[in-house]
Coordinates of C-alpha atoms in Angstrom, one line a residue:
X1 CA 198.5 111.4 98.9
X2 CA 195.9 110.4 101.1
X3 CA 195.9 114.2 102.3
X4 CA 195.2 115.5 99.0
X5 CA 192.6 112.8 98.3
X6 CA 191.2 113.5 101.2
X7 CA 190.4 117.2 100.5
X8 CA 189.8 117.3 96.2
X9 CA 186.8 116.8 95.2
X10 CA 187.6 116.4 91.4
X11 CA 190.5 113.9 92.3
X12 CA 187.7 111.7 94.9
X13 CA 185.3 111.7 91.4
X14 CA 188.3 110.5 89.1
X15 CA 189.3 108.4 91.3
X16 CA 185.7 106.6 91.9
X17 CA 185.1 106.4 88.2
X18 CA 188.6 104.9 87.4
X19 CA 187.9 102.0 89.8
X20 CA 184.5 101.9 88.7
X21 CA 185.6 101.0 85.4
X22 CA 188.5 98.8 86.7
X23 CA 186.3 96.6 88.3
X24 CA 183.2 96.9 86.0
X25 CA 186.1 95.5 83.3
X26 CA 187.6 93.0 85.8
X27 CA 184.7 91.5 86.5
X28 CA 183.1 92.0 83.0
X29 CA 179.7 91.7 82.5
X30 CA 177.8 90.0 85.0
X31 CA 174.0 88.2 84.2
X32 CA 171.1 88.8 86.7
X33 CA 173.0 91.6 88.8
X34 CA 169.5 93.0 89.6
X35 CA 168.8 90.1 91.5
X36 CA 171.8 90.1 93.1
X37 CA 172.0 91.6 97.1
X38 CA 174.6 93.8 96.7
X39 CA 173.7 95.4 92.9
X40 CA 170.8 97.2 94.5
X41 CA 172.7 98.8 97.5
X42 CA 175.0 99.8 94.7
X43 CA 172.7 101.5 92.4
X44 CA 170.7 103.3 96.3
X45 CA 173.9 105.4 95.7
X46 CA 173.1 106.8 92.8
X47 CA 169.6 107.0 93.6
X48 CA 169.9 108.9 97.1
X49 CA 172.1 111.4 95.3
X50 CA 170.1 112.2 92.3
X51 CA 166.6 112.4 95.0
X52 CA 169.4 115.0 96.8
X53 CA 170.0 117.3 94.4
X54 CA 166.5 117.5 92.9
X55 CA 165.1 117.8 96.5
X56 CA 167.1 121.3 96.8
X57 CA 167.5 122.6 93.5
X58 CA 164.5 124.8 93.5
X59 CA 165.2 126.2 96.3
X60 CA 168.9 127.0 95.4
X61 CA 167.5 128.6 92.4
X62 CA 165.2 130.8 93.9
X63 CA 167.5 131.7 97.1
X64 CA 170.7 132.2 94.5
X65 CA 168.3 134.1 92.0
X66 CA 166.4 136.5 94.6
X67 CA 169.8 137.4 96.2
X68 CA 171.3 137.9 92.9
X69 CA 168.6 140.7 91.8
X70 CA 168.0 142.4 95.9
X71 CA 171.9 143.4 95.2
X72 CA 170.7 145.6 92.4
X73 CA 170.0 148.1 95.1
X74 CA 167.3 151.0 95.0
X75 CA 165.0 151.6 91.9
X76 CA 167.1 154.0 90.6
X77 CA 169.7 152.0 89.7
X78 CA 167.1 149.3 88.4
X79 CA 166.3 152.2 85.5
X80 CA 169.5 153.5 84.6
X81 CA 171.7 150.0 84.1
X82 CA 169.2 147.6 84.6
X83 CA 167.7 147.5 80.6
X84 CA 172.1 147.9 79.4
X85 CA 172.9 144.8 81.5
X86 CA 170.4 142.3 80.8
X87 CA 170.8 143.7 76.7
X88 CA 174.6 142.8 77.2
X89 CA 174.5 139.8 78.7
X90 CA 171.2 138.3 77.1
X91 CA 173.5 139.3 74.1
X92 CA 177.2 137.5 74.8
X93 CA 175.0 134.3 76.3
X94 CA 173.2 133.8 73.5
X95 CA 176.7 133.8 71.2
X96 CA 178.1 131.1 73.8
X97 CA 174.9 129.0 73.1
X98 CA 174.9 129.5 69.5
X99 CA 178.3 128.8 69.2
X100 CA 178.4 125.4 71.8
X101 CA 175.1 123.9 70.2
X102 CA 175.9 124.8 66.9
X103 CA 179.4 122.6 67.0
X104 CA 178.0 119.9 68.7
X105 CA 175.1 119.8 66.2
X106 CA 178.1 119.8 63.7
X107 CA 180.2 117.3 64.7
X108 CA 179.9 113.2 64.6
X109 CA 177.6 111.9 66.5
X110 CA 178.4 109.9 70.1
X111 CA 177.4 106.5 70.2
X112 CA 174.8 105.2 72.4
X113 CA 174.9 103.6 75.3
X114 CA 174.4 100.1 74.7
X115 CA 173.0 99.8 78.2
X116 CA 171.3 103.0 79.2
X117 CA 169.1 103.0 82.4
X118 CA 165.7 103.8 82.0
X119 CA 164.0 106.8 81.9
X120 CA 162.4 108.3 85.3
X121 CA 158.4 108.0 85.0
X122 CA 158.0 111.3 86.7
X123 CA 159.5 112.9 83.6
X124 CA 157.8 114.3 81.0
X125 CA 159.2 113.9 77.2
X126 CA 158.2 117.6 74.8
X127 CA 155.6 117.1 72.4
X128 CA 157.4 117.1 69.3
X129 CA 155.0 117.2 67.3
X130 CA 155.0 120.6 68.2
X131 CA 157.5 122.3 66.3
X132 CA 155.9 125.4 65.8
X133 CA 156.5 129.0 67.3
X134 CA 153.1 129.4 69.2
X135 CA 153.1 125.6 70.2
X136 CA 157.2 126.4 72.0
X137 CA 155.5 129.9 73.5
X138 CA 152.4 128.1 75.1
X139 CA 154.3 125.4 76.3
X140 CA 156.7 127.8 77.6
X141 CA 154.2 130.3 78.9
X142 CA 152.4 126.8 80.6
X143 CA 155.4 125.8 82.2
X144 CA 156.3 129.2 83.6
X145 CA 153.0 130.8 85.0
X146 CA 152.8 128.3 87.5
X147 CA 152.1 128.4 91.2
X148 CA 155.3 129.4 92.9
X149 CA 155.1 126.8 96.0
X150 CA 154.0 124.3 93.4
X151 CA 157.1 124.7 91.5
X152 CA 159.0 124.4 93.7
X153 CA 158.0 121.0 95.0
X154 CA 157.4 119.6 91.2
X155 CA 161.0 121.3 90.5
X156 CA 159.9 123.5 87.5
X157 CA 163.3 125.7 87.6
X158 CA 161.5 128.0 84.4
X159 CA 158.7 128.8 86.4
X160 CA 160.7 129.7 89.4
X161 CA 163.8 131.9 87.8
X162 CA 160.1 134.1 86.3
X163 CA 158.5 134.0 89.7
X164 CA 162.1 134.9 91.4
X165 CA 162.5 137.8 89.1
X166 CA 159.0 139.1 89.3
X167 CA 159.0 139.2 93.3
X168 CA 163.0 140.2 93.6
X169 CA 162.0 142.8 91.3
X170 CA 158.9 143.8 93.4
X171 CA 161.2 143.5 96.3
X172 CA 163.8 146.0 95.5
X173 CA 160.6 148.7 94.4
X174 CA 159.1 148.2 97.6
X175 CA 161.5 148.3 100.2
X176 CA 164.7 150.0 101.0
X177 CA 168.1 148.8 100.4
X178 CA 168.7 148.2 104.4
X179 CA 165.6 146.1 105.2
X180 CA 166.1 143.1 106.6
X181 CA 164.5 140.7 104.7
X182 CA 167.9 140.8 102.3
X183 CA 170.1 140.1 105.5
X184 CA 167.5 137.5 105.7
X185 CA 167.5 136.6 101.8
X186 CA 171.3 136.1 102.0
X187 CA 171.8 133.9 105.6
X188 CA 169.0 131.9 103.9
X189 CA 171.0 131.6 100.4
X190 CA 174.5 131.4 102.2
X191 CA 172.7 128.0 103.9
X192 CA 171.8 126.2 101.3
X193 CA 174.4 126.6 99.4
X194 CA 176.2 124.9 102.5
X195 CA 173.5 122.1 101.9
X196 CA 174.7 121.6 98.3
X197 CA 177.9 121.5 99.4
X198 CA 177.7 119.1 101.6
X199 CA 175.9 116.7 99.0
X200 CA 178.0 117.2 96.3
X201 CA 181.0 115.8 98.9
X202 CA 178.3 112.4 98.0
X203 CA 179.1 112.6 94.6
X204 CA 181.9 109.9 93.9
X205 CA 179.5 107.4 95.4
X206 CA 177.1 107.7 92.5
X207 CA 179.8 108.4 90.0
X208 CA 181.0 104.9 91.0
X209 CA 177.5 103.7 91.0
X210 CA 177.2 104.9 87.9
X211 CA 180.1 104.3 85.5
X212 CA 180.7 100.6 87.2
X213 CA 176.8 100.2 86.2
X214 CA 177.7 101.3 82.4
X215 CA 181.2 99.5 82.8
X216 CA 180.2 95.9 83.9
X217 CA 177.4 95.8 81.3
X218 CA 180.4 96.6 78.5
X219 CA 179.9 100.4 77.6
X220 CA 183.7 101.1 78.2
X221 CA 183.0 103.5 75.6
X222 CA 182.1 105.6 77.9
X223 CA 185.3 107.1 78.9
X224 CA 186.3 107.6 74.9
X225 CA 183.5 109.7 74.3
X226 CA 183.6 111.7 77.7
X227 CA 187.3 112.8 76.4
X228 CA 185.8 114.0 73.0
X229 CA 183.4 116.1 74.9
X230 CA 185.8 117.6 77.1
X231 CA 188.0 118.4 74.5
X232 CA 185.1 119.6 72.5
X233 CA 184.1 121.9 75.6
X234 CA 187.8 123.1 76.9
X235 CA 188.0 123.7 72.8
X236 CA 185.4 126.1 72.6
X237 CA 185.2 127.2 75.8
X238 CA 188.5 129.1 74.8
X239 CA 187.3 130.4 71.4
X240 CA 184.5 132.3 73.4
X241 CA 187.3 133.4 76.0
X242 CA 190.0 134.1 73.5
X243 CA 188.1 135.5 70.7
X244 CA 184.5 136.1 71.2
X245 CA 184.5 138.1 74.5
X246 CA 188.2 140.1 73.8
X247 CA 186.5 141.6 70.4
X248 CA 183.4 143.0 72.0
X249 CA 186.0 144.4 74.9
X250 CA 187.7 146.1 72.0
X251 CA 184.6 147.1 70.0
X252 CA 182.2 147.9 72.2
X253 CA 184.3 149.2 75.6
X254 CA 187.6 150.5 73.4
X255 CA 189.9 148.3 75.5
X256 CA 192.8 145.5 74.0
X257 CA 193.4 142.2 74.4
X258 CA 196.8 142.6 76.1
X259 CA 195.3 145.3 79.0
X260 CA 192.3 143.5 79.1
X261 CA 194.0 140.1 80.3
X262 CA 196.4 142.2 82.4
X263 CA 193.9 143.7 84.3
X264 CA 191.7 141.1 84.9
X265 CA 194.1 138.6 85.3
X266 CA 193.8 138.7 88.8
X267 CA 189.9 137.4 89.0
X268 CA 190.5 134.6 86.6
X269 CA 192.9 133.3 88.8
X270 CA 190.8 133.3 92.0
X271 CA 187.7 132.1 89.7
X272 CA 190.2 129.3 88.6
X273 CA 191.1 128.1 91.6
X274 CA 187.5 128.4 93.3
X275 CA 185.7 127.4 90.5
X276 CA 183.1 130.2 92.1
X277 CA 181.8 133.4 90.3
X278 CA 180.3 134.5 94.0
X279 CA 183.5 133.4 95.7
X280 CA 186.0 136.0 92.6
X281 CA 183.3 138.6 93.1
X282 CA 185.0 140.6 95.4
X283 CA 188.6 140.7 93.6
X284 CA 186.4 141.4 90.4
X285 CA 185.1 144.7 92.1
X286 CA 188.2 146.0 93.0
X287 CA 189.6 144.8 89.5
X288 CA 186.9 146.6 87.6
X289 CA 187.4 150.1 90.1
X290 CA 191.4 149.9 90.0
X291 CA 192.1 148.2 87.0
X292 CA 189.5 149.0 84.4
X293 CA 188.4 152.3 86.4
X294 CA 185.1 151.3 86.2
X295 CA 182.6 153.7 88.1
X296 CA 181.9 152.6 91.6
X297 CA 178.3 152.6 90.5
X298 CA 178.6 150.6 88.0
X299 CA 180.8 148.0 89.0
X300 CA 178.6 147.5 92.8
X301 CA 175.3 146.9 90.2
X302 CA 177.0 144.8 87.2
X303 CA 179.4 142.3 88.7
X304 CA 177.0 141.3 91.7
X305 CA 174.3 140.5 88.9
X306 CA 176.4 138.9 86.8
X307 CA 177.6 136.4 89.2
X308 CA 174.4 135.0 89.1
X309 CA 172.8 136.0 85.7
X310 CA 175.6 136.2 83.4
X311 CA 177.1 132.3 82.6
X312 CA 178.4 132.3 78.8
X313 CA 181.3 129.2 80.0
X314 CA 178.0 127.6 81.9
X315 CA 175.3 127.9 78.9
X316 CA 178.3 126.7 76.3
X317 CA 178.6 123.8 78.4
X318 CA 174.8 123.1 79.1
X319 CA 174.0 123.1 75.0
X320 CA 177.5 121.0 74.1
X321 CA 176.6 118.8 77.2
X322 CA 172.7 118.3 76.1
X323 CA 173.5 117.2 72.9
X324 CA 175.8 115.0 74.1
X325 CA 173.5 113.0 76.0
X326 CA 171.0 113.2 74.2
X327 CA 172.9 110.6 71.6
X328 CA 174.4 109.1 74.5
X329 CA 171.1 108.2 75.3
X330 CA 170.2 107.0 71.9
X331 CA 167.4 110.4 72.2
X332 CA 166.8 111.5 68.8
X333 CA 166.5 115.2 69.0
X334 CA 163.8 117.2 66.4
X335 CA 163.9 120.6 65.7
X336 CA 161.6 121.9 68.7
X337 CA 164.2 119.9 71.0
X338 CA 167.3 121.9 69.9
X339 CA 165.0 124.7 70.1
X340 CA 164.3 123.9 73.8
X341 CA 168.1 123.2 74.5
X342 CA 168.7 126.9 73.5
X343 CA 166.2 128.4 75.4
X344 CA 166.3 126.5 78.6
X345 CA 170.3 126.4 78.7
X346 CA 169.2 130.3 78.6
X347 CA 167.1 130.8 81.1
X348 CA 169.0 128.1 83.1
X349 CA 172.1 129.7 82.9
X350 CA 170.5 132.7 84.6
X351 CA 169.6 130.9 87.7
X352 CA 172.8 128.7 88.1
X353 CA 174.8 129.5 91.7
X354 CA 177.7 130.8 91.7
X355 CA 179.3 128.3 93.1
X356 CA 181.1 125.1 92.0
X357 CA 179.0 122.2 90.4
X358 CA 176.5 125.2 90.2
X359 CA 175.6 124.9 86.7
X360 CA 174.9 121.3 87.6
X361 CA 171.4 122.3 89.0
X362 CA 170.5 124.0 86.0
X363 CA 171.7 121.3 84.0
X364 CA 168.3 119.6 85.0
X365 CA 166.2 122.1 83.3
X366 CA 167.9 121.3 80.3
X367 CA 167.5 117.7 80.3
X368 CA 163.8 117.4 81.0
X369 CA 163.4 120.4 78.2
X370 CA 165.2 117.2 75.9
X371 CA 163.8 113.9 77.6
X372 CA 167.4 113.4 78.8
X373 CA 166.8 111.0 82.1
X374 CA 168.1 113.2 85.2
X375 CA 170.5 110.1 86.0
X376 CA 173.1 111.6 82.6
X377 CA 174.1 114.2 85.1
X378 CA 175.9 111.7 87.3
X379 CA 177.9 111.2 83.9
X380 CA 178.8 115.1 83.5
X381 CA 180.0 114.5 87.2
X382 CA 183.0 112.6 86.1
X383 CA 184.7 115.1 84.0
X384 CA 182.3 118.5 85.3
X385 CA 185.1 119.9 87.6
X386 CA 187.9 119.8 85.5
X387 CA 186.1 121.9 83.0
X388 CA 184.1 123.9 86.0
X389 CA 187.3 125.7 86.7
X390 CA 187.7 126.8 83.0
X391 CA 184.5 128.3 82.3
X392 CA 184.0 129.8 86.0
X393 CA 186.5 131.7 84.7
X394 CA 185.3 133.0 81.3
X395 CA 182.0 133.5 83.6
X396 CA 183.8 136.0 85.6
X397 CA 185.7 137.3 82.4
X398 CA 182.0 138.2 81.0
X399 CA 181.3 140.1 83.4
X400 CA 183.9 142.5 84.0
X401 CA 184.0 142.9 80.2
X402 CA 180.2 143.5 80.5
X403 CA 180.8 146.3 83.8
X404 CA 184.0 147.8 81.0
X405 CA 181.2 147.9 78.1
X406 CA 178.4 149.6 80.6
X407 CA 180.0 151.8 82.0
X408 CA 181.3 153.5 79.1
X409 CA 177.9 153.9 77.5
X410 CA 177.0 155.5 80.9
X411 CA 179.1 157.7 80.8
X412 CA 178.4 158.2 76.9
X413 CA 175.2 158.1 77.4
X414 CA 173.8 158.5 80.6

């Protein structure tokens, strides 16, 4: 049992959350806890974890996305396949976000926490009066077109994504595929992912602190609401995986339901086991070529790009999570807020690293857009990893269907 606990981060997080809830419930509400010696030390775990996450998220998104774009190859492949790939991925991601946001907004509202932590002073709230399309576009442009170094230091993920896309395209146009710079980018990305993996190992301590903070103040309804949130996410993820994506594969790719899942069963199993679309990429490449009969040139461009830019399950999760956390923290979402969540969920899913809990980096952009405290990420971590396995499988499924459909288009019209 101890060996399993030591090597299983999801189990560690679950145990930490349960232990914090148990301790907080047993001791009950503690008056003037903030004045004690131990309470600030406990909260230091939460502050440290959030701080470390904020410190690396900008660089992580930049390198992850830059590597994905560099995998496109030369400018010829970019012209032939790039437009079709982005169009397909944008279409399926839009459907996923619409499903998630629509269902979350139609559900009965989750009850606000009675003692939510204070909003960090560094968080900028959106202007709720600016509901027009022009005001939203102006805000996005102002956020996106800033100095990239300032964007990294300020954690402006939208600006990082925009700059990285432009810079990545410029690199593949200007440099040969074998240029050493691309290998350097891959090495740096591997290094930052290793660092993030180390930071994520600290998640149980942050989860213990945040759950104890809520439970000892009488917020025991958190777990019941987390269960309903998880059930909604799981149900809608399955709708997208079993109905929406197979229907697209049938109509646009000409492959039936049974044949599709028989061909992609190995990549789906790998994605479910590793919670990493990047780790699943070699298996996906093999299945695309051997089982789905996708042309190697198409698979070598569409699948690596999809491992970084096509995150249907992640986008769906982020849309629901934003509504859930906004209601949990008593934040009234205006029309502007909903539109910003929709846009930012799509943008942030593009930059989500293909690794376990990679969506937690992009989730910051969604939270900032809706004016939700970044500390809310710790709440998601309680239930995020089990859900991550399913949505990673959906991400990989979308990549493989995209490769199949785009390859068919290329053979027909190319």
